[in-house]
Short mmCIF file of N, CA and C in Angstrom, two decimals:
data_model
loop_
_atom_site.label_atom_id
_atom_site.label_comp_id
_atom_site.label_asym_id
_atom_site.label_seq_id
_atom_site.Cartn_x
_atom_site.Cartn_y
_atom_site.Cartn_z
N MET B 6 56.41 107.96 68.06
CA MET B 6 57.49 109.04 67.34
C MET B 6 58.66 108.39 68.23
N HIS B 7 59.85 108.44 67.23
CA HIS B 7 60.94 107.71 67.59
C HIS B 7 62.18 109.14 67.70
N LYS B 8 63.11 108.39 68.05
CA LYS B 8 64.23 109.88 68.16
C LYS B 8 64.18 110.49 66.50
N HIS B 9 63.79 110.01 65.36
CA HIS B 9 64.00 110.23 64.19
C HIS B 9 62.91 111.39 64.08
N GLY B 10 62.18 111.50 65.05
CA GLY B 10 60.77 112.43 64.39
C GLY B 10 59.78 111.87 63.83
N PHE B 11 59.69 110.51 63.36
CA PHE B 11 58.83 109.50 62.93
C PHE B 11 58.59 108.41 63.78
N ALA B 12 57.60 107.47 63.02
CA ALA B 12 57.13 105.88 63.52
C ALA B 12 58.06 105.24 62.29
N ASP B 13 59.19 104.36 62.41
CA ASP B 13 59.88 103.87 62.08
C ASP B 13 59.11 102.91 61.13
N GLU B 14 58.12 102.06 62.12
CA GLU B 14 57.19 101.16 61.73
C GLU B 14 56.09 101.37 60.73
N LEU B 15 55.66 102.97 60.61
CA LEU B 15 55.17 103.24 59.21
C LEU B 15 55.96 103.14 58.17
N VAL B 16 57.45 103.74 58.33
CA VAL B 16 57.98 103.37 56.92
C VAL B 16 58.26 102.19 56.56
N ILE B 17 58.36 101.10 57.56
CA ILE B 17 58.72 99.80 57.28
C ILE B 17 57.57 99.21 56.49
N GLY B 18 56.37 99.33 57.34
CA GLY B 18 55.32 98.70 57.19
C GLY B 18 54.16 99.17 55.73
N LYS B 19 55.26 100.45 55.05
CA LYS B 19 54.63 100.84 54.01
C LYS B 19 55.40 100.78 52.92
N GLN B 20 56.77 100.10 53.28
CA GLN B 20 57.73 100.03 52.32
C GLN B 20 58.16 101.40 51.82
N LEU B 21 57.98 102.40 52.77
CA LEU B 21 58.67 103.61 52.13
C LEU B 21 60.13 104.00 52.00
N SER B 22 60.68 104.71 51.21
CA SER B 22 61.97 104.77 51.32
C SER B 22 61.98 106.25 51.45
N ILE B 23 63.34 106.53 52.35
CA ILE B 23 64.23 107.93 52.68
C ILE B 23 65.61 108.06 52.10
N LEU B 24 65.53 109.26 51.09
CA LEU B 24 66.71 109.36 50.36
C LEU B 24 67.06 110.71 51.14
N GLY B 25 68.18 110.99 51.43
CA GLY B 25 69.13 112.38 51.41
C GLY B 25 70.65 112.03 50.72
N SER B 26 70.99 113.68 51.04
CA SER B 26 72.28 113.69 50.17
C SER B 26 72.46 114.98 50.75
N THR B 27 73.93 115.13 51.07
CA THR B 27 74.47 116.42 51.92
C THR B 27 75.41 116.99 50.64
N MET B 28 75.95 116.37 49.72
CA MET B 28 76.27 117.27 48.80
C MET B 28 76.11 116.61 47.41
N PRO B 29 75.23 116.57 46.77
CA PRO B 29 74.29 116.10 45.65
C PRO B 29 75.72 116.42 44.67
N SER B 30 75.86 115.67 43.56
CA SER B 30 76.11 116.29 42.06
C SER B 30 75.36 117.07 41.26
N ASP B 31 75.60 117.61 40.17
CA ASP B 31 74.83 118.80 39.70
C ASP B 31 73.53 117.78 39.01
N GLY B 32 73.90 116.45 38.47
CA GLY B 32 72.93 115.73 37.84
C GLY B 32 72.06 115.12 39.06
N GLU B 33 72.60 114.90 40.08
CA GLU B 33 71.66 114.59 41.31
C GLU B 33 70.77 115.81 41.93
N PHE B 34 71.21 117.04 41.96
CA PHE B 34 70.36 118.25 42.18
C PHE B 34 69.63 118.50 41.34
N HIS B 35 69.81 118.35 39.86
CA HIS B 35 68.76 118.83 39.01
C HIS B 35 67.73 117.64 38.90
N GLU B 36 67.92 116.30 39.22
CA GLU B 36 66.69 115.58 39.37
C GLU B 36 65.90 115.17 40.41
N ALA B 37 66.65 116.03 41.58
CA ALA B 37 66.12 115.90 42.93
C ALA B 37 64.96 117.54 42.55
N MET B 38 65.36 118.28 41.82
CA MET B 38 64.44 119.91 41.62
C MET B 38 63.78 119.17 40.73
N ILE B 39 63.69 118.38 39.80
CA ILE B 39 62.58 118.09 39.36
C ILE B 39 61.25 117.02 39.86
N LEU B 40 61.82 116.42 40.77
CA LEU B 40 61.19 115.31 41.45
C LEU B 40 60.19 116.51 42.27
N PHE B 41 60.83 117.41 43.20
CA PHE B 41 60.39 118.47 43.94
C PHE B 41 59.18 119.22 43.29
N TYR B 42 59.35 119.83 42.24
CA TYR B 42 58.79 120.42 41.36
C TYR B 42 57.31 119.69 40.85
N GLU B 43 57.72 118.53 40.50
CA GLU B 43 56.34 117.67 40.36
C GLU B 43 55.75 116.92 41.81
N SER B 44 56.17 117.65 42.69
CA SER B 44 54.85 117.04 44.02
C SER B 44 55.61 115.78 44.56
N LYS B 45 56.49 114.91 43.76
CA LYS B 45 56.82 113.87 43.92
C LYS B 45 57.50 113.20 45.51
N VAL B 46 58.18 114.48 45.58
CA VAL B 46 58.96 114.74 47.07
C VAL B 46 58.38 116.02 47.92
N ASN B 47 58.81 116.12 49.19
CA ASN B 47 58.82 116.90 50.01
C ASN B 47 59.74 117.41 50.56
N ALA B 48 60.02 118.51 50.96
CA ALA B 48 61.18 119.37 51.86
C ALA B 48 60.59 119.22 53.15
N VAL B 49 61.82 118.49 53.79
CA VAL B 49 61.45 118.54 55.18
C VAL B 49 61.71 119.66 56.01
N ILE B 50 60.92 120.18 56.82
CA ILE B 50 61.34 121.65 57.58
C ILE B 50 61.29 121.00 59.05
N ASP B 51 62.46 121.58 59.59
CA ASP B 51 62.34 121.57 60.69
C ASP B 51 61.71 122.25 61.86
N ARG B 52 61.87 123.81 61.36
CA ARG B 52 61.77 125.22 62.17
C ARG B 52 61.60 125.98 61.07
N VAL B 53 61.09 127.41 61.03
CA VAL B 53 61.20 128.07 60.37
C VAL B 53 61.63 129.39 61.53
N TYR B 54 62.93 130.19 61.58
CA TYR B 54 62.72 131.18 62.13
C TYR B 54 63.10 132.47 61.38
N THR B 55 62.79 134.18 62.54
CA THR B 55 62.89 135.14 61.58
C THR B 55 64.34 135.66 61.97
N MET B 56 64.60 136.55 61.24
CA MET B 56 65.90 137.25 61.35
C MET B 56 66.22 137.90 62.62
N ASP B 57 65.16 138.01 63.66
CA ASP B 57 65.46 138.39 64.95
C ASP B 57 65.86 137.16 65.97
N ASN B 58 65.66 135.69 65.43
CA ASN B 58 65.51 135.16 66.23
C ASN B 58 67.26 133.92 65.13
N ILE B 59 67.86 134.62 64.58
CA ILE B 59 68.85 133.94 64.02
C ILE B 59 70.00 133.02 64.95
N GLN B 60 70.06 133.96 66.40
CA GLN B 60 70.86 133.15 67.19
C GLN B 60 70.13 131.51 67.19
N GLU B 61 69.07 131.73 68.11
CA GLU B 61 68.43 130.58 68.13
C GLU B 61 68.49 129.83 67.05
N ALA B 62 68.46 129.99 65.99
CA ALA B 62 68.44 129.10 64.58
C ALA B 62 69.66 128.27 64.91
N HIS B 63 70.74 129.43 64.87
CA HIS B 63 72.05 128.87 64.99
C HIS B 63 72.46 127.78 66.05
N LYS B 64 71.86 128.20 67.20
CA LYS B 64 71.83 127.08 68.27
C LYS B 64 71.43 125.81 67.95
N ARG B 65 69.88 125.85 67.32
CA ARG B 65 69.21 124.22 66.66
C ARG B 65 70.20 123.74 66.08
N MET B 66 70.79 124.63 64.84
CA MET B 66 71.71 123.98 63.80
C MET B 66 72.72 123.21 64.52
N GLU B 67 73.72 124.09 65.50
CA GLU B 67 74.51 123.40 66.02
C GLU B 67 74.54 122.36 67.01
N SER B 68 73.14 122.04 67.54
CA SER B 68 72.72 121.19 68.26
C SER B 68 72.97 119.93 67.76
N GLY B 69 72.61 119.63 66.43
CA GLY B 69 72.08 118.58 65.57
C GLY B 69 70.91 118.03 65.98
N ASP B 70 70.26 118.57 66.67
CA ASP B 70 68.92 117.88 67.00
C ASP B 70 67.82 117.71 66.28
N HIS B 71 67.85 118.68 65.53
CA HIS B 71 67.27 118.73 64.09
C HIS B 71 67.24 117.44 63.10
N ILE B 72 65.49 117.75 62.66
CA ILE B 72 65.34 116.65 61.47
C ILE B 72 64.78 117.43 60.24
N GLY B 73 65.60 117.64 58.92
CA GLY B 73 65.36 118.56 58.08
C GLY B 73 65.96 119.95 58.31
N LYS B 74 65.43 120.36 57.26
CA LYS B 74 66.20 122.18 56.94
C LYS B 74 65.54 123.01 58.35
N ILE B 75 66.59 123.80 58.27
CA ILE B 75 66.19 125.15 59.30
C ILE B 75 66.26 125.85 58.45
N VAL B 76 65.08 126.76 58.72
CA VAL B 76 65.00 128.04 57.32
C VAL B 76 64.80 129.38 58.05
N VAL B 77 65.44 130.12 57.63
CA VAL B 77 65.32 131.61 58.10
C VAL B 77 64.99 132.42 57.15
N LYS B 78 63.55 133.20 57.80
CA LYS B 78 62.93 133.87 56.95
C LYS B 78 63.48 135.30 56.96
N ILE B 79 63.65 135.95 55.62
CA ILE B 79 64.72 137.44 55.69
C ILE B 79 63.57 138.28 55.79
N SER B 80 62.26 138.31 55.15
CA SER B 80 61.58 139.28 55.33
C SER B 80 60.17 138.59 55.27
N ASP B 81 58.81 139.34 55.49
CA ASP B 81 57.69 138.93 55.45
C ASP B 81 57.11 138.69 53.72
#
């Protein structure tokens, strides 16, 4: 494992691509949702927090140490 949270050589060896966007256009968002619902891409989730741990979730987000999304579970 490397600082990214995955082994770089596996990505390179298998000629995989990692694609991300922070501010997609409407068209890009729509295309991403189609790929997601067709199970052609996976969402990367760093950690899941409950509302009781919202401050910890915020600290994790602010630290910048996460890879993927930080999820806050509102209810069970």
